[in-house]
Amino acid sequence: MAFNQEEFVNLLADYYEFCNRVFWEHTTVAYPPAGGWPSINQDTMANLEKSDTAVDLLRHLPYVDFDPDRAFDPPHIMNKTNIVDYRNEKIQAKIRERCFDTYAEPCLGDNGPLPPSCVCFAVSEGRNGYNLVVDTADGNVYWCDPNGQHDEPGTELNDAIEQRYAGDEVQSWRVGGVNVYRPKDFFALCKERFRELRWIGIDACNVDSLRMDCEWSEDYEDHMFVVRRMQRAGWPGDGEGRDWDRLGFQASLYENESAGV
């Protein structure tokens, strides 16, 4: 299917607003001015070697403004996975220096960089998170686990992508520990992981998670402690991050764990 930039931008903005309501602090979702972010263009992004379509997407993405006195890194949108802010001077400097692996793109070794049509909108913190890539050529979101073994169930698109790129070593990043989604399905799934308390945002740079290849169990005592406090605070509220006691939940995290609830 063709890439729909307006749809992707709206879905990403909606997800950022969801995260902002649920667990980000001292943050504002920033929307581009008419014509896009002026600091993002083919000149500043040159070393990424992106297509005009990909750069235009970067120009029109929402980003997140945060208080640098309270957080060193941009907010996380899932466990150990932070937003790539292409407006940021540090990121642009890394791009100029061709040191963008792990800053603006996943580290693909001999198979990198990403194709010109692909944009990385979130990167893994070390090897403990995920890399999130959207391809403006096929319109898909690639959810990549750097360790090569995704914890989420595979998708129907996985099979199609594996067949399309079978034997293509340069494109092997699309199939090793990667799940492929249409954008609408991807963001809906992310929200669902928060609703069902597999993922719990503690603060802007801390998302506690119980991987999908792990069973619900009291063996995961720390996670279950937080689950109980979310439920006590009225989560999931309206399902979109409203109508629950966020402040009460945050205060409850400092209660004695021996309280038993």
PDB file of C-alpha atoms in Angstrom:
ATOM      1  CA  MET A   1       0.000   0.000   0.000  1.00  0.00           C
ATOM      2  CA  ALA A   2       1.100   3.564  -0.669  1.00  0.00           C
ATOM      3  CA  PHE A   3       2.372   5.721   2.160  1.00  0.00           C
ATOM      4  CA  ASN A   4      -0.097   8.281   3.463  1.00  0.00           C
ATOM      5  CA  GLN A   5       1.936  11.029   5.137  1.00  0.00           C
ATOM      6  CA  GLU A   6      -1.036  12.877   6.596  1.00  0.00           C
ATOM      7  CA  GLU A   7      -2.381   9.692   8.176  1.00  0.00           C
ATOM      8  CA  PHE A   8       0.987   8.772   9.679  1.00  0.00           C
ATOM      9  CA  VAL A   9       1.577  12.257  11.072  1.00  0.00           C
ATOM     10  CA  ASN A  10      -1.889  12.300  12.658  1.00  0.00           C
ATOM     11  CA  LEU A  11      -1.463   8.827  14.161  1.00  0.00           C
ATOM     12  CA  LEU A  12       1.938   9.710  15.609  1.00  0.00           C
ATOM     13  CA  ALA A  13       0.607  12.977  17.043  1.00  0.00           C
ATOM     14  CA  ASP A  14      -2.340  11.146  18.604  1.00  0.00           C
ATOM     15  CA  TYR A  15       0.003   8.613  20.211  1.00  0.00           C
ATOM     16  CA  TYR A  16       2.264  11.358  21.553  1.00  0.00           C
ATOM     17  CA  GLU A  17      -0.749  13.114  23.078  1.00  0.00           C
ATOM     18  CA  PHE A  18      -1.795   9.796  24.640  1.00  0.00           C
ATOM     19  CA  CYS A  19       1.650   9.354  26.200  1.00  0.00           C
ATOM     20  CA  ASN A  20       1.591  12.967  27.369  1.00  0.00           C
ATOM     21  CA  ARG A  21      -1.666  12.387  29.228  1.00  0.00           C
ATOM     22  CA  VAL A  22      -0.587   9.075  30.714  1.00  0.00           C
ATOM     23  CA  PHE A  23       3.011   9.406  31.903  1.00  0.00           C
ATOM     24  CA  TRP A  24       5.129  12.142  30.309  1.00  0.00           C
ATOM     25  CA  GLU A  25       5.908  15.105  32.561  1.00  0.00           C
ATOM     26  CA  HIS A  26       6.884  18.705  31.757  1.00  0.00           C
ATOM     27  CA  THR A  27       6.434  17.985  28.049  1.00  0.00           C
ATOM     28  CA  THR A  28       4.493  19.541  25.174  1.00  0.00           C
ATOM     29  CA  VAL A  29       3.727  17.953  21.830  1.00  0.00           C
ATOM     30  CA  ALA A  30       5.116  20.413  19.271  1.00  0.00           C
ATOM     31  CA  TYR A  31       3.469  20.717  15.869  1.00  0.00           C
ATOM     32  CA  PRO A  32       5.295  22.022  12.780  1.00  0.00           C
ATOM     33  CA  PRO A  33       4.583  25.465  11.353  1.00  0.00           C
ATOM     34  CA  ALA A  34       3.098  25.805   7.888  1.00  0.00           C
ATOM     35  CA  GLY A  35       5.620  24.390   5.444  1.00  0.00           C
ATOM     36  CA  GLY A  36       7.290  22.241   8.095  1.00  0.00           C
ATOM     37  CA  TRP A  37      10.229  22.669  10.469  1.00  0.00           C
ATOM     38  CA  PRO A  38      12.641  25.049   8.701  1.00  0.00           C
ATOM     39  CA  SER A  39      15.762  23.474  10.248  1.00  0.00           C
ATOM     40  CA  ILE A  40      14.968  20.108   8.658  1.00  0.00           C
ATOM     41  CA  ASN A  41      15.829  20.007   4.966  1.00  0.00           C
ATOM     42  CA  GLN A  42      17.982  18.164   2.451  1.00  0.00           C
ATOM     43  CA  ASP A  43      21.026  20.206   3.493  1.00  0.00           C
ATOM     44  CA  THR A  44      20.842  19.440   7.217  1.00  0.00           C
ATOM     45  CA  MET A  45      19.842  15.816   6.590  1.00  0.00           C
ATOM     46  CA  ALA A  46      22.269  15.312   3.676  1.00  0.00           C
ATOM     47  CA  ASN A  47      24.434  12.611   5.253  1.00  0.00           C
ATOM     48  CA  LEU A  48      21.387  10.450   5.912  1.00  0.00           C
ATOM     49  CA  GLU A  49      20.906  10.306   2.129  1.00  0.00           C
ATOM     50  CA  LYS A  50      17.126  10.335   2.358  1.00  0.00           C
ATOM     51  CA  SER A  51      14.623  10.749  -0.445  1.00  0.00           C
ATOM     52  CA  ASP A  52      12.706  13.999  -0.813  1.00  0.00           C
ATOM     53  CA  THR A  53       9.593  12.200   0.453  1.00  0.00           C
ATOM     54  CA  ALA A  54      11.386  10.987   3.580  1.00  0.00           C
ATOM     55  CA  VAL A  55      12.826  14.433   4.354  1.00  0.00           C
ATOM     56  CA  ASP A  56       9.423  16.009   3.804  1.00  0.00           C
ATOM     57  CA  LEU A  57       8.012  13.590   6.362  1.00  0.00           C
ATOM     58  CA  LEU A  58      10.704  14.577   8.874  1.00  0.00           C
ATOM     59  CA  ARG A  59       9.848  18.236   8.260  1.00  0.00           C
ATOM     60  CA  HIS A  60       6.193  17.623   9.103  1.00  0.00           C
ATOM     61  CA  LEU A  61       6.426  15.228  12.037  1.00  0.00           C
ATOM     62  CA  PRO A  62       5.309  16.350  15.479  1.00  0.00           C
ATOM     63  CA  TYR A  63       8.094  16.345  18.041  1.00  0.00           C
ATOM     64  CA  VAL A  64       8.127  16.773  21.808  1.00  0.00           C
ATOM     65  CA  ASP A  65       9.477  19.741  23.739  1.00  0.00           C
ATOM     66  CA  PHE A  66      10.751  18.815  27.191  1.00  0.00           C
ATOM     67  CA  ASP A  67      12.488  20.548  30.065  1.00  0.00           C
ATOM     68  CA  PRO A  68      16.236  19.793  29.731  1.00  0.00           C
ATOM     69  CA  ASP A  69      16.681  20.600  33.420  1.00  0.00           C
ATOM     70  CA  ARG A  70      14.418  17.661  34.269  1.00  0.00           C
ATOM     71  CA  ALA A  71      15.353  15.133  31.589  1.00  0.00           C
ATOM     72  CA  PHE A  72      18.511  14.552  29.588  1.00  0.00           C
ATOM     73  CA  ASP A  73      16.923  12.516  26.787  1.00  0.00           C
ATOM     74  CA  PRO A  74      13.712  12.931  24.780  1.00  0.00           C
ATOM     75  CA  PRO A  75      10.699  11.058  26.159  1.00  0.00           C
ATOM     76  CA  HIS A  76      10.314   7.325  25.684  1.00  0.00           C
ATOM     77  CA  ILE A  77       7.344   5.940  23.772  1.00  0.00           C
ATOM     78  CA  MET A  78       7.881   2.342  24.899  1.00  0.00           C
ATOM     79  CA  ASN A  79      10.445   0.541  27.031  1.00  0.00           C
ATOM     80  CA  LYS A  80      13.992   1.926  26.527  1.00  0.00           C
ATOM     81  CA  THR A  81      12.915   3.586  23.263  1.00  0.00           C
ATOM     82  CA  ASN A  82      13.204   7.346  22.855  1.00  0.00           C
ATOM     83  CA  ILE A  83      11.955   9.748  20.216  1.00  0.00           C
ATOM     84  CA  VAL A  84      14.389  10.962  17.557  1.00  0.00           C
ATOM     85  CA  ASP A  85      14.010  14.745  17.353  1.00  0.00           C
ATOM     86  CA  TYR A  86      15.456  15.781  14.009  1.00  0.00           C
ATOM     87  CA  ARG A  87      15.152  19.452  15.001  1.00  0.00           C
ATOM     88  CA  ASN A  88      17.673  18.917  17.773  1.00  0.00           C
ATOM     89  CA  GLU A  89      21.100  20.470  17.215  1.00  0.00           C
ATOM     90  CA  LYS A  90      22.821  17.487  18.845  1.00  0.00           C
ATOM     91  CA  ILE A  91      21.132  15.108  16.401  1.00  0.00           C
ATOM     92  CA  GLN A  92      21.903  17.358  13.448  1.00  0.00           C
ATOM     93  CA  ALA A  93      25.544  17.575  14.552  1.00  0.00           C
ATOM     94  CA  LYS A  94      25.755  13.776  14.705  1.00  0.00           C
ATOM     95  CA  ILE A  95      24.304  13.613  11.195  1.00  0.00           C
ATOM     96  CA  ARG A  96      26.894  16.112   9.931  1.00  0.00           C
ATOM     97  CA  GLU A  97      29.619  14.014  11.555  1.00  0.00           C
ATOM     98  CA  ARG A  98      28.159  10.796  10.100  1.00  0.00           C
ATOM     99  CA  CYS A  99      27.848   9.460  13.643  1.00  0.00           C
ATOM    100  CA  PHE A 100      24.119   8.915  13.461  1.00  0.00           C
ATOM    101  CA  ASP A 101      24.013   5.189  14.319  1.00  0.00           C
ATOM    102  CA  THR A 102      21.974   4.823  17.538  1.00  0.00           C
ATOM    103  CA  TYR A 103      21.210   8.568  17.467  1.00  0.00           C
ATOM    104  CA  ALA A 104      19.076   8.911  14.331  1.00  0.00           C
ATOM    105  CA  GLU A 105      19.150   5.384  12.918  1.00  0.00           C
ATOM    106  CA  PRO A 106      19.589   1.842  14.194  1.00  0.00           C
ATOM    107  CA  CYS A 107      23.049   0.347  13.903  1.00  0.00           C
ATOM    108  CA  LEU A 108      22.850  -2.047  10.943  1.00  0.00           C
ATOM    109  CA  GLY A 109      26.561  -2.775  10.619  1.00  0.00           C
ATOM    110  CA  ASP A 110      27.574  -3.750   7.101  1.00  0.00           C
ATOM    111  CA  ASN A 111      23.935  -3.563   5.974  1.00  0.00           C
ATOM    112  CA  GLY A 112      23.435   0.089   6.924  1.00  0.00           C
ATOM    113  CA  PRO A 113      22.367   2.761   6.587  1.00  0.00           C
ATOM    114  CA  LEU A 114      18.607   2.492   6.193  1.00  0.00           C
ATOM    115  CA  PRO A 115      17.277   2.872   2.632  1.00  0.00           C
ATOM    116  CA  PRO A 116      16.572   6.429   1.416  1.00  0.00           C
ATOM    117  CA  SER A 117      12.818   5.904   1.782  1.00  0.00           C
ATOM    118  CA  CYS A 118      13.031   4.915   5.463  1.00  0.00           C
ATOM    119  CA  VAL A 119      12.765   7.172   8.504  1.00  0.00           C
ATOM    120  CA  CYS A 120      13.655   6.115  12.047  1.00  0.00           C
ATOM    121  CA  PHE A 121      11.319   7.939  14.433  1.00  0.00           C
ATOM    122  CA  ALA A 122      12.464   6.268  17.674  1.00  0.00           C
ATOM    123  CA  VAL A 123      15.665   4.458  18.670  1.00  0.00           C
ATOM    124  CA  SER A 124      16.633   1.859  21.219  1.00  0.00           C
ATOM    125  CA  GLU A 125      18.510   2.892  24.341  1.00  0.00           C
ATOM    126  CA  GLY A 126      21.418   0.494  24.014  1.00  0.00           C
ATOM    127  CA  ARG A 127      20.121  -2.955  23.046  1.00  0.00           C
ATOM    128  CA  ASN A 128      17.332  -3.060  25.599  1.00  0.00           C
ATOM    129  CA  GLY A 129      14.640  -1.209  23.671  1.00  0.00           C
ATOM    130  CA  TYR A 130      13.378  -1.096  20.096  1.00  0.00           C
ATOM    131  CA  ASN A 131      13.991   0.762  16.845  1.00  0.00           C
ATOM    132  CA  LEU A 132      10.927   2.131  15.055  1.00  0.00           C
ATOM    133  CA  VAL A 133      11.126   2.764  11.321  1.00  0.00           C
ATOM    134  CA  VAL A 134       8.526   3.860   8.779  1.00  0.00           C
ATOM    135  CA  ASP A 135       9.139   3.230   5.084  1.00  0.00           C
ATOM    136  CA  THR A 136       7.678   5.932   2.857  1.00  0.00           C
ATOM    137  CA  ALA A 137       7.916   3.528  -0.100  1.00  0.00           C
ATOM    138  CA  ASP A 138       5.725   0.685   1.173  1.00  0.00           C
ATOM    139  CA  GLY A 139       3.934   2.595   3.951  1.00  0.00           C
ATOM    140  CA  ASN A 140       4.776   0.055   6.663  1.00  0.00           C
ATOM    141  CA  VAL A 141       6.052   0.497  10.205  1.00  0.00           C
ATOM    142  CA  TYR A 142       8.960  -1.788  11.107  1.00  0.00           C
ATOM    143  CA  TRP A 143       9.175  -2.538  14.825  1.00  0.00           C
ATOM    144  CA  CYS A 144      12.712  -3.835  15.325  1.00  0.00           C
ATOM    145  CA  ASP A 145      14.200  -5.660  18.314  1.00  0.00           C
ATOM    146  CA  PRO A 146      18.005  -5.144  18.283  1.00  0.00           C
ATOM    147  CA  ASN A 147      18.491  -8.536  19.924  1.00  0.00           C
ATOM    148  CA  GLY A 148      16.960 -10.318  16.936  1.00  0.00           C
ATOM    149  CA  GLN A 149      14.066 -12.025  18.732  1.00  0.00           C
ATOM    150  CA  HIS A 150      10.849 -10.011  18.921  1.00  0.00           C
ATOM    151  CA  ASP A 151       8.623 -10.618  21.919  1.00  0.00           C
ATOM    152  CA  GLU A 152       5.423  -9.658  20.078  1.00  0.00           C
ATOM    153  CA  PRO A 153       3.501 -12.229  18.005  1.00  0.00           C
ATOM    154  CA  GLY A 154       4.369 -12.165  14.315  1.00  0.00           C
ATOM    155  CA  THR A 155       2.088 -10.464  11.801  1.00  0.00           C
ATOM    156  CA  GLU A 156       0.714 -11.392   8.382  1.00  0.00           C
ATOM    157  CA  LEU A 157       2.865  -8.665   6.868  1.00  0.00           C
ATOM    158  CA  ASN A 158       5.968 -10.383   8.239  1.00  0.00           C
ATOM    159  CA  ASP A 159       5.478 -13.259   5.805  1.00  0.00           C
ATOM    160  CA  ALA A 160       4.986 -10.951   2.827  1.00  0.00           C
ATOM    161  CA  ILE A 161       8.111  -8.943   3.667  1.00  0.00           C
ATOM    162  CA  GLU A 162      10.193 -12.090   4.208  1.00  0.00           C
ATOM    163  CA  GLN A 163       9.160 -13.388   0.783  1.00  0.00           C
ATOM    164  CA  ARG A 164       9.795 -10.049  -0.917  1.00  0.00           C
ATOM    165  CA  TYR A 165      13.330  -9.656   0.442  1.00  0.00           C
ATOM    166  CA  ALA A 166      14.400 -13.302   0.661  1.00  0.00           C
ATOM    167  CA  GLY A 167      18.116 -13.573  -0.056  1.00  0.00           C
ATOM    168  CA  ASP A 168      18.669  -9.797  -0.083  1.00  0.00           C
ATOM    169  CA  GLU A 169      21.368  -9.287   2.537  1.00  0.00           C
ATOM    170  CA  VAL A 170      21.143  -5.481   2.403  1.00  0.00           C
ATOM    171  CA  GLN A 171      17.443  -5.654   3.300  1.00  0.00           C
ATOM    172  CA  SER A 172      17.906  -8.299   5.997  1.00  0.00           C
ATOM    173  CA  TRP A 173      17.226  -5.681   8.696  1.00  0.00           C
ATOM    174  CA  ARG A 174      13.533  -5.946   7.719  1.00  0.00           C
ATOM    175  CA  VAL A 175      13.175  -9.578   8.767  1.00  0.00           C
ATOM    176  CA  GLY A 176      15.491 -10.342  11.699  1.00  0.00           C
ATOM    177  CA  GLY A 177      13.627  -9.717  14.957  1.00  0.00           C
ATOM    178  CA  VAL A 178      11.250  -7.342  13.177  1.00  0.00           C
ATOM    179  CA  ASN A 179       7.458  -7.129  13.132  1.00  0.00           C
ATOM    180  CA  VAL A 180       5.764  -5.234  10.308  1.00  0.00           C
ATOM    181  CA  TYR A 181       2.498  -3.294  10.645  1.00  0.00           C
ATOM    182  CA  ARG A 182       0.279  -0.830   8.898  1.00  0.00           C
ATOM    183  CA  PRO A 183       0.632   2.448  10.874  1.00  0.00           C
ATOM    184  CA  LYS A 184      -2.940   2.397  12.220  1.00  0.00           C
ATOM    185  CA  ASP A 185      -2.506  -1.145  13.543  1.00  0.00           C
ATOM    186  CA  PHE A 186       0.879  -0.382  15.083  1.00  0.00           C
ATOM    187  CA  PHE A 187      -0.238   2.603  17.131  1.00  0.00           C
ATOM    188  CA  ALA A 188      -3.459   0.860  18.182  1.00  0.00           C
ATOM    189  CA  LEU A 189      -1.393  -2.061  19.476  1.00  0.00           C
ATOM    190  CA  CYS A 190       0.913   0.235  21.440  1.00  0.00           C
ATOM    191  CA  LYS A 191      -2.049   1.861  23.163  1.00  0.00           C
ATOM    192  CA  GLU A 192      -3.491  -1.554  23.947  1.00  0.00           C
ATOM    193  CA  ARG A 193      -0.273  -2.636  25.662  1.00  0.00           C
ATOM    194  CA  PHE A 194      -0.666   0.342  28.008  1.00  0.00           C
ATOM    195  CA  ARG A 195      -4.381  -0.309  28.573  1.00  0.00           C
ATOM    196  CA  GLU A 196      -3.811  -3.930  29.527  1.00  0.00           C
ATOM    197  CA  LEU A 197      -0.873  -2.928  31.767  1.00  0.00           C
ATOM    198  CA  ARG A 198       1.795  -4.844  29.900  1.00  0.00           C
ATOM    199  CA  TRP A 199       3.405  -1.421  29.587  1.00  0.00           C
ATOM    200  CA  ILE A 200       3.242   1.121  32.405  1.00  0.00           C
ATOM    201  CA  GLY A 201       4.710   4.589  32.120  1.00  0.00           C
ATOM    202  CA  ILE A 202       6.418   5.606  35.355  1.00  0.00           C
ATOM    203  CA  ASP A 203       7.826   8.876  34.032  1.00  0.00           C
ATOM    204  CA  ALA A 204       8.884  10.348  30.693  1.00  0.00           C
ATOM    205  CA  CYS A 205      12.023   8.201  30.425  1.00  0.00           C
ATOM    206  CA  ASN A 206      10.879   5.094  32.279  1.00  0.00           C
ATOM    207  CA  VAL A 207       8.351   2.621  30.881  1.00  0.00           C
ATOM    208  CA  ASP A 208       8.048  -0.553  32.921  1.00  0.00           C
ATOM    209  CA  SER A 209       7.118  -3.481  30.692  1.00  0.00           C
ATOM    210  CA  LEU A 210       6.265  -7.149  30.827  1.00  0.00           C
ATOM    211  CA  ARG A 211       7.356  -8.580  27.492  1.00  0.00           C
ATOM    212  CA  MET A 212       4.814 -10.535  25.496  1.00  0.00           C
ATOM    213  CA  ASP A 213       6.977 -13.656  25.695  1.00  0.00           C
ATOM    214  CA  CYS A 214       6.599 -13.558  29.501  1.00  0.00           C
ATOM    215  CA  GLU A 215       3.512 -14.860  31.314  1.00  0.00           C
ATOM    216  CA  TRP A 216       1.592 -12.848  33.887  1.00  0.00           C
ATOM    217  CA  SER A 217       2.960 -14.061  37.200  1.00  0.00           C
ATOM    218  CA  GLU A 218       3.612 -12.939  40.732  1.00  0.00           C
ATOM    219  CA  ASP A 219       7.212 -13.876  39.933  1.00  0.00           C
ATOM    220  CA  TYR A 220       7.382 -10.440  38.305  1.00  0.00           C
ATOM    221  CA  GLU A 221       6.848  -8.811  41.673  1.00  0.00           C
ATOM    222  CA  ASP A 222       8.005  -5.305  40.766  1.00  0.00           C
ATOM    223  CA  HIS A 223       5.733  -5.135  37.726  1.00  0.00           C
ATOM    224  CA  MET A 224       2.733  -6.522  39.614  1.00  0.00           C
ATOM    225  CA  PHE A 225       3.301  -3.950  42.353  1.00  0.00           C
ATOM    226  CA  VAL A 226       2.869  -1.180  39.772  1.00  0.00           C
ATOM    227  CA  VAL A 227      -0.085  -2.947  38.117  1.00  0.00           C
ATOM    228  CA  ARG A 228      -2.020  -2.972  41.389  1.00  0.00           C
ATOM    229  CA  ARG A 229      -1.429   0.726  41.919  1.00  0.00           C
ATOM    230  CA  MET A 230      -2.551   1.590  38.394  1.00  0.00           C
ATOM    231  CA  GLN A 231      -5.745  -0.383  38.911  1.00  0.00           C
ATOM    232  CA  ARG A 232      -6.341   1.252  42.262  1.00  0.00           C
ATOM    233  CA  ALA A 233      -5.994   4.653  40.568  1.00  0.00           C
ATOM    234  CA  GLY A 234      -8.807   3.794  38.153  1.00  0.00           C
ATOM    235  CA  TRP A 235      -6.813   2.754  35.116  1.00  0.00           C
ATOM    236  CA  PRO A 236      -7.635   2.463  32.213  1.00  0.00           C
ATOM    237  CA  GLY A 237     -10.140   5.283  32.692  1.00  0.00           C
ATOM    238  CA  ASP A 238     -11.658   6.162  29.328  1.00  0.00           C
ATOM    239  CA  GLY A 239      -8.996   4.147  27.497  1.00  0.00           C
ATOM    240  CA  GLU A 240      -7.351   7.254  26.049  1.00  0.00           C
ATOM    241  CA  GLY A 241      -5.426   8.353  29.126  1.00  0.00           C
ATOM    242  CA  ARG A 242      -8.215  10.336  30.777  1.00  0.00           C
ATOM    243  CA  ASP A 243     -10.522   9.772  33.754  1.00  0.00           C
ATOM    244  CA  TRP A 244      -8.097   8.107  36.122  1.00  0.00           C
ATOM    245  CA  ASP A 245      -6.071   9.405  39.071  1.00  0.00           C
ATOM    246  CA  ARG A 246      -2.613   9.899  37.598  1.00  0.00           C
ATOM    247  CA  LEU A 247      -1.349  11.970  40.520  1.00  0.00           C
ATOM    248  CA  GLY A 248      -2.687   9.409  42.977  1.00  0.00           C
ATOM    249  CA  PHE A 249      -0.889   6.653  41.102  1.00  0.00           C
ATOM    250  CA  GLN A 250       2.401   8.554  41.142  1.00  0.00           C
ATOM    251  CA  ALA A 251       2.093   9.191  44.870  1.00  0.00           C
ATOM    252  CA  SER A 252       1.291   5.516  45.518  1.00  0.00           C
ATOM    253  CA  LEU A 253       4.614   4.416  44.027  1.00  0.00           C
ATOM    254  CA  TYR A 254       6.329   5.749  47.128  1.00  0.00           C
ATOM    255  CA  GLU A 255       4.178   3.745  49.505  1.00  0.00           C
ATOM    256  CA  ASN A 256       5.687   0.867  51.425  1.00  0.00           C
ATOM    257  CA  GLU A 257       5.549  -2.254  49.268  1.00  0.00           C
ATOM    258  CA  SER A 258       4.520  -4.230  52.337  1.00  0.00           C
ATOM    259  CA  ALA A 259       1.176  -2.410  52.277  1.00  0.00           C
ATOM    260  CA  GLY A 260      -0.109  -5.380  50.289  1.00  0.00           C
ATOM    261  CA  VAL A 261      -2.117  -3.476  47.671  1.00  0.00           C
TER     262      VAL A 261
END
